[in-house]
Short mmCIF file of N, CA and C and ligand atoms in Angstrom, two decimals:
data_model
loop_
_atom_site.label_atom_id
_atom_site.label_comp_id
_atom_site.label_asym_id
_atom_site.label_seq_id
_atom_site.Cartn_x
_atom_site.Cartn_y
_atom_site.Cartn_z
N UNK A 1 95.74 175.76 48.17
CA UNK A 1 96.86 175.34 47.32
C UNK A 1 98.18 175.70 47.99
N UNK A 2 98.52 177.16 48.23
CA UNK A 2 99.76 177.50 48.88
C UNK A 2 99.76 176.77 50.00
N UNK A 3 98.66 176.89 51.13
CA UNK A 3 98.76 176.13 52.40
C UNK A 3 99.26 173.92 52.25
N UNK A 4 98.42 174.01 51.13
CA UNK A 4 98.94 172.47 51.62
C UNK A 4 100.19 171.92 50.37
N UNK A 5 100.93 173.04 49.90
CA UNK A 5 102.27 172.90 49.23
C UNK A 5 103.37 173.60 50.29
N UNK A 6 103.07 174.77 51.26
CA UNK A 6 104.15 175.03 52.06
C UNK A 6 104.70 174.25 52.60
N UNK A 7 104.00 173.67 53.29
CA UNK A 7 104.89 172.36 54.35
C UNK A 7 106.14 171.66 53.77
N UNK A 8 105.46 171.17 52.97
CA UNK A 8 106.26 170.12 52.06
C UNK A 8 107.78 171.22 52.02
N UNK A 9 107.40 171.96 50.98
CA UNK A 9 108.29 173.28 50.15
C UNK A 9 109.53 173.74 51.24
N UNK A 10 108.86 174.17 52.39
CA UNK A 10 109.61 174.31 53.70
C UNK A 10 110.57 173.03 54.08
N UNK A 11 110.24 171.89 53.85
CA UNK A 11 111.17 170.76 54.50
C UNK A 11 112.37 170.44 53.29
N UNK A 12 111.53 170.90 51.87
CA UNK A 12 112.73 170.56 51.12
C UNK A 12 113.54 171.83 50.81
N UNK A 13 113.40 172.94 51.13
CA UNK A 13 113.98 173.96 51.55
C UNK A 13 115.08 173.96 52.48
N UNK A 14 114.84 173.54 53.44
CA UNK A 14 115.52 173.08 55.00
C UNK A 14 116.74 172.20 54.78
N UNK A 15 116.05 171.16 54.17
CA UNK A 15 117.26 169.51 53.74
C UNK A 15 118.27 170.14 53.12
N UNK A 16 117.77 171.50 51.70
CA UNK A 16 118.73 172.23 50.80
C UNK A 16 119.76 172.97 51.51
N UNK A 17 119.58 173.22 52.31
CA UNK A 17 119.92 174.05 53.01
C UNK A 17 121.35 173.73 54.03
N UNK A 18 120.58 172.27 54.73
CA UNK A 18 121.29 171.54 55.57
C UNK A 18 122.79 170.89 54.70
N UNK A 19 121.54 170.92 53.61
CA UNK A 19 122.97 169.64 52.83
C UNK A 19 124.32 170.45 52.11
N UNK A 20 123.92 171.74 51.46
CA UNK A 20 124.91 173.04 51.46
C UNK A 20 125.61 173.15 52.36
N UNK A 21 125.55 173.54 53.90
CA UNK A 21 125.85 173.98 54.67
C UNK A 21 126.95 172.63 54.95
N UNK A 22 126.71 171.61 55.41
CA UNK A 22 127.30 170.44 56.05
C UNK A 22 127.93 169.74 54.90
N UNK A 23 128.34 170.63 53.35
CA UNK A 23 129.10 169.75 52.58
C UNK A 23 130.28 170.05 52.87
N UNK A 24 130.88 169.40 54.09
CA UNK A 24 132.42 170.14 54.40
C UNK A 24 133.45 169.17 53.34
N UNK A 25 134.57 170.02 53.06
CA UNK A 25 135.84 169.27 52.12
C UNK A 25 136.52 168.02 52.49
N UNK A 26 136.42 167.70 52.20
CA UNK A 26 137.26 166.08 51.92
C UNK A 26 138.44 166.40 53.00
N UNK A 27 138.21 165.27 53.99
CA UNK A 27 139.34 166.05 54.68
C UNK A 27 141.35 165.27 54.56
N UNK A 28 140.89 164.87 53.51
CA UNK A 28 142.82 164.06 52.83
C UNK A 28 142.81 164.77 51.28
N UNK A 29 142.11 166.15 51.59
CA UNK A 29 142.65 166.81 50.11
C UNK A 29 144.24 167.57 50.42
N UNK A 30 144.86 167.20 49.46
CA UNK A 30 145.99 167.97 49.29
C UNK A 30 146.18 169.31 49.00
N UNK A 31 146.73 170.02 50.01
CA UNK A 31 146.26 171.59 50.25
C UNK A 31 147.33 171.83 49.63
N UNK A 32 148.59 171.61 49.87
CA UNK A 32 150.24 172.09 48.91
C UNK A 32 150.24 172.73 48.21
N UNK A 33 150.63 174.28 48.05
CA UNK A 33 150.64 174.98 46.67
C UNK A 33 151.62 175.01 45.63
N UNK A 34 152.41 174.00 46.13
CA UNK A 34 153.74 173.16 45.36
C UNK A 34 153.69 172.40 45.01
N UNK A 35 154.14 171.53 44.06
CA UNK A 35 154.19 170.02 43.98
C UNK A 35 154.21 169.85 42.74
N UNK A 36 154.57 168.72 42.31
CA UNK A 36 155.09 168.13 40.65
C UNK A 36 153.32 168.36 39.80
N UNK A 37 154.10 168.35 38.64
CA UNK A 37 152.42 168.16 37.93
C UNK A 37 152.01 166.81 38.03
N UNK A 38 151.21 166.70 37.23
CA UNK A 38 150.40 165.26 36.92
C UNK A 38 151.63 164.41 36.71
N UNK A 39 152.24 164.42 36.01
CA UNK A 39 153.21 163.47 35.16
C UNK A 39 154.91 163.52 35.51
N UNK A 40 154.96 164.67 36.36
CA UNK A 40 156.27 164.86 36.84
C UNK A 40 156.88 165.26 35.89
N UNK A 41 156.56 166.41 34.69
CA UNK A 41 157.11 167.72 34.01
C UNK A 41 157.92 168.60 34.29
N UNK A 42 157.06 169.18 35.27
CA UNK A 42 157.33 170.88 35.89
C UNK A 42 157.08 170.49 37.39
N UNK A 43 157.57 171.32 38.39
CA UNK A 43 157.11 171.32 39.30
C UNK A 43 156.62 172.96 39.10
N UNK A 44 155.60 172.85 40.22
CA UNK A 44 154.56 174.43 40.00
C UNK A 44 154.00 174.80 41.49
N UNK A 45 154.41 176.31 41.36
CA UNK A 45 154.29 176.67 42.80
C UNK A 45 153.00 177.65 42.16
N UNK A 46 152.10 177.66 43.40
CA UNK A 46 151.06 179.21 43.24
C UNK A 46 151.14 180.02 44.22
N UNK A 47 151.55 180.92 43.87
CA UNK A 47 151.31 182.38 45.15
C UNK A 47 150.15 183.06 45.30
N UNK A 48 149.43 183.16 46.35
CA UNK A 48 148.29 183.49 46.22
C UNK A 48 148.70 184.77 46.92
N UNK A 49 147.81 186.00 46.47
CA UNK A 49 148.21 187.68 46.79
C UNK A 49 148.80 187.77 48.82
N UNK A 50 149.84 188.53 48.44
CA UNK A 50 150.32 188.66 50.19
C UNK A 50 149.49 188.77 51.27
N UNK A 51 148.32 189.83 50.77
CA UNK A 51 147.23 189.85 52.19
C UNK A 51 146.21 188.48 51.72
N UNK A 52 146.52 187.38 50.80
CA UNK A 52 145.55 186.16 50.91
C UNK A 52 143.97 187.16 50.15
N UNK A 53 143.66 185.77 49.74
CA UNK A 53 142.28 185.90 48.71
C UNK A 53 141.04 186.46 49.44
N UNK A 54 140.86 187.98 49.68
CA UNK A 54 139.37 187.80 49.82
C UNK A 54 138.19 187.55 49.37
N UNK A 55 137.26 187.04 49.84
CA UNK A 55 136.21 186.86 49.24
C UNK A 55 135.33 187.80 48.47
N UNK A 56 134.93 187.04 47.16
CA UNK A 56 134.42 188.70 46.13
C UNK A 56 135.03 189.31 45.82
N UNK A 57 136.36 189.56 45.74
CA UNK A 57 137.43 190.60 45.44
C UNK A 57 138.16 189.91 43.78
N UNK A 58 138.45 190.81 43.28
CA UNK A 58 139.04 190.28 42.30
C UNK A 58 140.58 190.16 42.88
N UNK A 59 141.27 189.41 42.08
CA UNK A 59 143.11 189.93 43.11
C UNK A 59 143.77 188.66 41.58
N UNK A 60 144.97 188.77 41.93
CA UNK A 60 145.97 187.73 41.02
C UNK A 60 146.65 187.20 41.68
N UNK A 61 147.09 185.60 41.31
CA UNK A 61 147.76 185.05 42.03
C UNK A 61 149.46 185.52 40.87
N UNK A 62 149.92 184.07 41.38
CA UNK A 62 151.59 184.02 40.50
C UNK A 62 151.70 182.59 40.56
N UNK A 63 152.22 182.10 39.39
CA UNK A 63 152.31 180.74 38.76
C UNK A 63 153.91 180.47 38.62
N UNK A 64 154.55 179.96 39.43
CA UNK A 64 156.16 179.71 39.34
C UNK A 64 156.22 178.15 38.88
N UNK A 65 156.93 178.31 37.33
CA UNK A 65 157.36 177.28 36.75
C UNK A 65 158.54 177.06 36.83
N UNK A 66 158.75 175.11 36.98
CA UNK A 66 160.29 174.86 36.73
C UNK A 66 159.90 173.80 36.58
N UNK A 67 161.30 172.76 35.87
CA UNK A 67 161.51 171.83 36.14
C UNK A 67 162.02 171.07 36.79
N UNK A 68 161.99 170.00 37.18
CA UNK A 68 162.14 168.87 38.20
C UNK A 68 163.38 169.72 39.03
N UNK A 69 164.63 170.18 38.29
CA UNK A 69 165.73 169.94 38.94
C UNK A 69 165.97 172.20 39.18
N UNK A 70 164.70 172.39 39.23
CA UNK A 70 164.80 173.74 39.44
C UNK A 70 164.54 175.03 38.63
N UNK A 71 164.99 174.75 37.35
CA UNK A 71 165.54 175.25 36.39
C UNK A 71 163.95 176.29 35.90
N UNK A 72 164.01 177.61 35.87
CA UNK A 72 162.45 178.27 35.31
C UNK A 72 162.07 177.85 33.70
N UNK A 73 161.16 177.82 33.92
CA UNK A 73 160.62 176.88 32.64
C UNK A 73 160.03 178.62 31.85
N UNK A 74 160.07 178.94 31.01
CA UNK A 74 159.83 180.59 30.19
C UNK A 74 158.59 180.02 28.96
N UNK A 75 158.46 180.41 28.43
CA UNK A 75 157.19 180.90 27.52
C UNK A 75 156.79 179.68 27.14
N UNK A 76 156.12 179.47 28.42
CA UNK A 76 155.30 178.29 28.30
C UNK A 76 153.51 178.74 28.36
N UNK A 77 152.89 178.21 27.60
CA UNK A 77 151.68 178.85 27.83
C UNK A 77 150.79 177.97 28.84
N UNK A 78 149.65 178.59 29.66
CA UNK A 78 149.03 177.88 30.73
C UNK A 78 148.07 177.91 30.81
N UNK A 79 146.90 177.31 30.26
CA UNK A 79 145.25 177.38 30.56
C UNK A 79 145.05 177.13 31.88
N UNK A 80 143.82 177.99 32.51
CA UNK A 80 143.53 177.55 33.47
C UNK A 80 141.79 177.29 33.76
N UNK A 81 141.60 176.51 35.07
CA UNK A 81 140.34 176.05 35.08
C UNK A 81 140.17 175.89 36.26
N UNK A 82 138.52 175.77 36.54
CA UNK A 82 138.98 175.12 38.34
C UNK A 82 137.27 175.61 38.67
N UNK A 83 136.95 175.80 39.98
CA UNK A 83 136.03 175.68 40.11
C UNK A 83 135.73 175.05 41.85
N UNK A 84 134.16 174.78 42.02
CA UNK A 84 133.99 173.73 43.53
C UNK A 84 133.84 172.50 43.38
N UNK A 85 134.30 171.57 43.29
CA UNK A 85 133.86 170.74 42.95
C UNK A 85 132.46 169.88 43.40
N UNK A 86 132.17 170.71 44.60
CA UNK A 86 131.01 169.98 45.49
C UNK A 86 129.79 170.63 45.39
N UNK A 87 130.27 171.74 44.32
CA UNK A 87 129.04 172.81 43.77
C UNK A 87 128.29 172.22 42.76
N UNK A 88 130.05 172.21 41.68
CA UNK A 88 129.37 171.45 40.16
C UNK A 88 129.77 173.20 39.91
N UNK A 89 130.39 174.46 40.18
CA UNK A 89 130.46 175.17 39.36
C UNK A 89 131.65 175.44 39.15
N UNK A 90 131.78 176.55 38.31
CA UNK A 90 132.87 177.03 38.57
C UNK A 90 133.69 178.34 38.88
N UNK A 91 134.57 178.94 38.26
CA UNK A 91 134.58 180.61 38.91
C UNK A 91 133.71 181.62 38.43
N UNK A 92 133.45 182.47 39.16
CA UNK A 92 132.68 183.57 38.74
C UNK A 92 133.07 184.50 37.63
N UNK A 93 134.38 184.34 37.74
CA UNK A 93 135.28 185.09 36.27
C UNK A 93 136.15 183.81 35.67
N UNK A 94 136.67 184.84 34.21
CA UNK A 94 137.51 183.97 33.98
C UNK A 94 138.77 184.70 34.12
N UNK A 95 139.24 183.62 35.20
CA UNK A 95 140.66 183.76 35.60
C UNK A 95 141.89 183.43 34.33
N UNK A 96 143.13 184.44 34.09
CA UNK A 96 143.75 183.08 33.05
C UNK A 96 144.84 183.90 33.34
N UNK A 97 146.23 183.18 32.66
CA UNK A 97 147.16 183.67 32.52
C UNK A 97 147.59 184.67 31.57
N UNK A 98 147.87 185.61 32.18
CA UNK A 98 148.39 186.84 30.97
C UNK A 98 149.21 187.33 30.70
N UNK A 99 150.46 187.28 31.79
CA UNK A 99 151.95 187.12 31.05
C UNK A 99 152.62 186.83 31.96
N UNK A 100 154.20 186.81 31.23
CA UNK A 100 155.79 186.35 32.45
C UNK A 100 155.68 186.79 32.86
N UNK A 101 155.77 187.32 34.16
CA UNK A 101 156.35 188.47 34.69
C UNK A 101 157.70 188.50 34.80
N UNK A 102 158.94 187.54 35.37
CA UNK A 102 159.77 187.51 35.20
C UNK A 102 160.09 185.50 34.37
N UNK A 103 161.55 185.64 34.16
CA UNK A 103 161.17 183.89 33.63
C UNK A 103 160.63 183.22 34.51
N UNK A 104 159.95 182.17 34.13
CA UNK A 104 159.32 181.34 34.89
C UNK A 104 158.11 181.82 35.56
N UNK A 105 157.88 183.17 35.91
CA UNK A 105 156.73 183.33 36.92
C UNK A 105 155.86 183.91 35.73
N UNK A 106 154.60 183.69 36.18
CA UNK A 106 153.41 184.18 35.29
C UNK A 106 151.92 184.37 36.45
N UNK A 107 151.65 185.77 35.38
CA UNK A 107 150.76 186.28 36.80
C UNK A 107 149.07 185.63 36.01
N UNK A 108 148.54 185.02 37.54
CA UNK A 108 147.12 184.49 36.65
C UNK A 108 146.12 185.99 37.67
N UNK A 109 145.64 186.10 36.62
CA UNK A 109 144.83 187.75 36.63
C UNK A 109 143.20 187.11 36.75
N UNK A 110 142.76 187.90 37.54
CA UNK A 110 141.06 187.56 37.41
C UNK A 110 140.38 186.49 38.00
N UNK A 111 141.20 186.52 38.88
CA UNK A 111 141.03 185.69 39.51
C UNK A 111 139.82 186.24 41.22
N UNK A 112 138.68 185.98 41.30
CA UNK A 112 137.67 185.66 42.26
C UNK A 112 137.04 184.47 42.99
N UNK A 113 137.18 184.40 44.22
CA UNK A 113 136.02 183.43 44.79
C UNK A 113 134.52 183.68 45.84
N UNK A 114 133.49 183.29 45.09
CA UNK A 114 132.55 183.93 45.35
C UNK A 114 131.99 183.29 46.83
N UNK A 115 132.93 182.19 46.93
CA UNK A 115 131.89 182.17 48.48
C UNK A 115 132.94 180.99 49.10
N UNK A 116 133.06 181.00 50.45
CA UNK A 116 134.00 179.82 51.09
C UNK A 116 133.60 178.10 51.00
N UNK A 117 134.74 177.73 51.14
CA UNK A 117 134.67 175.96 50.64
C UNK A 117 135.83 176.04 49.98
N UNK A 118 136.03 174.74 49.45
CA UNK A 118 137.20 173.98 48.61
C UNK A 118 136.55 174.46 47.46
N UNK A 119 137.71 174.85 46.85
CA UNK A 119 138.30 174.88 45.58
C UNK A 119 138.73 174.26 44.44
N UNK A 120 138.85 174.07 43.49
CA UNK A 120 140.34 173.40 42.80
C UNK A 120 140.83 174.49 42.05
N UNK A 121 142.27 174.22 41.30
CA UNK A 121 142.94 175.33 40.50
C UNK A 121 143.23 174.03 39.16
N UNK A 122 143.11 174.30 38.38
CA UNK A 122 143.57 173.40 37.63
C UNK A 122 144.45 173.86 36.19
N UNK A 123 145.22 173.79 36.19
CA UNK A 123 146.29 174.09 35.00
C UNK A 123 146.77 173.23 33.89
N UNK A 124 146.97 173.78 32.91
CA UNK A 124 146.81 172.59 31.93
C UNK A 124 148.35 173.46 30.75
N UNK A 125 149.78 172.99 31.18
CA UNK A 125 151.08 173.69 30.97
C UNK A 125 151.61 173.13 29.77
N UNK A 126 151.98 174.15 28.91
CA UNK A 126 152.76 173.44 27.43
C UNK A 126 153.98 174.48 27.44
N UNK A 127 155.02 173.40 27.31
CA UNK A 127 156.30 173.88 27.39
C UNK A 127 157.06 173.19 26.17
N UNK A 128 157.26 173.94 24.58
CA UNK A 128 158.11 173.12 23.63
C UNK A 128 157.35 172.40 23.17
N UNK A 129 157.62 171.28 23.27
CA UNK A 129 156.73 169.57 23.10
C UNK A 129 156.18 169.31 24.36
N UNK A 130 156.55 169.81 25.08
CA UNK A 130 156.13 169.18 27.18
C UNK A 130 154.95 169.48 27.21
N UNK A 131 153.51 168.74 27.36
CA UNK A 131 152.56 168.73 28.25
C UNK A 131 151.68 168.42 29.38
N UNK A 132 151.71 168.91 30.41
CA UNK A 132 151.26 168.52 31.79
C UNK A 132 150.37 168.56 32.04
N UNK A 133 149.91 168.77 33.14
CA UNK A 133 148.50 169.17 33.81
C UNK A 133 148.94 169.25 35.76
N UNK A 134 148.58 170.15 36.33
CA UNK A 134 148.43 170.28 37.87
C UNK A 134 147.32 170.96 38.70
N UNK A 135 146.97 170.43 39.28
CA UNK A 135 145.82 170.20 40.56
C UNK A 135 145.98 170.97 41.71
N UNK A 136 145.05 171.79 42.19
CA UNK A 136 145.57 172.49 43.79
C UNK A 136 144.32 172.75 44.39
N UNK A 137 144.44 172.45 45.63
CA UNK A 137 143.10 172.44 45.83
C UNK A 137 143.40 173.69 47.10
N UNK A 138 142.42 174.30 47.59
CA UNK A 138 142.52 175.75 48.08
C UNK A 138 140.99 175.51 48.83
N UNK A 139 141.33 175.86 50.06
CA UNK A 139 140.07 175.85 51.26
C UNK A 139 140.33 176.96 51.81
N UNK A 140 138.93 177.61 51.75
CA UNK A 140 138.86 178.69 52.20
C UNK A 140 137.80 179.34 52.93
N UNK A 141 138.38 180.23 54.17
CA UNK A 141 136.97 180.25 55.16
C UNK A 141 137.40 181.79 55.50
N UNK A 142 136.65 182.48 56.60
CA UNK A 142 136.33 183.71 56.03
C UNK A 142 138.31 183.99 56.86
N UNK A 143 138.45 183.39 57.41
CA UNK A 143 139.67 184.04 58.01
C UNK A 143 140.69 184.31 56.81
N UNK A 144 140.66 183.35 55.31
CA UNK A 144 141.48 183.02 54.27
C UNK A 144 141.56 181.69 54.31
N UNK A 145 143.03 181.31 53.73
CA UNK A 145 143.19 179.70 53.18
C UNK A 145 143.55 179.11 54.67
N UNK A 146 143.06 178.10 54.53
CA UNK A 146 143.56 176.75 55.30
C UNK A 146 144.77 176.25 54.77
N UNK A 147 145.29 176.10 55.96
CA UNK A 147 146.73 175.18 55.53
C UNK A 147 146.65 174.27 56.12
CU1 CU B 1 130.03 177.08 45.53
#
C-alpha cells in the first residue's frame, strides 16, 4: 500500500513545491508607498519601521493622511486588511490602526509577515462623510522591501 502510493505522493509533493516556490509577483505591481486612494480622496503615504520589516517580527508601520492638496486629514478612522494574494491568506496577526500619533499620522500596530513574497496592504479610510479605499502592495525578500 505505502510502496505503490509513494511514488505518486512524492511527484505531487514535488509539483507543490515547485509551484510555491516559482509563484514569483506580478512583475507591473505597483510598489509606491504613496499615492491617491481608490477614488482620489486622500492621498496616503505608509512608513514602514526605519530598520524595514523583518520577517516574523512583530513592528508598526505609520499611515500619513492628507488630502489631495496636502492638507493632514485628523480623526479619521482606518480599517485595515491585506494579506498574499497568491497564497489566498492573510496576516498572521491582526494588524490595525490604534491611534494619531500626531494629526494626520496614525500608527498601524501589529503588524507581521510570516514569510517573503508580495503582499497587499489594504485600507479602507472614513473621513466626515469621505470614504475611500487604498492598495499597496509590498515585496519582500530576505534582504527587506523591494523597490
Ligand atoms: Cu504566503
Amino acid at each position: 500500500m505505502f510502496r505503490s502510493l509513494s511514488p505518486s505522493l512524492a511527484i505531487v509533493a514535488t509539483l507543490a513545491g515547485l509551484v510555491t516556490a516559482c509563484a514569483a509577483p506580478p512583475t507591473d505591481l505597483d510598489l509606491s508607498l504613496q499615492h491617491a486612494s481608490s477614488h482620489g480622496a486622500f492621498v496616503v503615504r505608509l512608513d514602514p519601521p526605519p530598520t524595514g520589516p523583518a520577517i516574523n517580527q512583530m513592528h508598526a508601520w505609520q499611515v500619513r493622511l492628507s488630502t489631495p492638496d496636502g492638507a493632514p486629514v485628523s480623526q479619521a478612522s482606518i480599517a485595515f486588511d491585506g494579506g498574499m494574494p497568491q497564497h489566498g491568506h492573510g496576516f498572521p496577526t491582526k494588524p490595525r490602526i490604534t491611534r494619531e500619533i500626531s494629526p494626520g499620522v496614525y500608527a498601524l500596530e501589529g503588524m507581521k509577515f510570516s514569510m517573503t513574497g508580495w503582499w497587499d496592504m489594504r485600507l479602507d479610510i472614513r473621513a466626515g462623510d469621505v470614504s475611500d479605499g487604498a492598495v499597496f502592495n509590498v515585496v519582500l525578500n530576505e534582504a527587506g522591501i523591494r523597490r
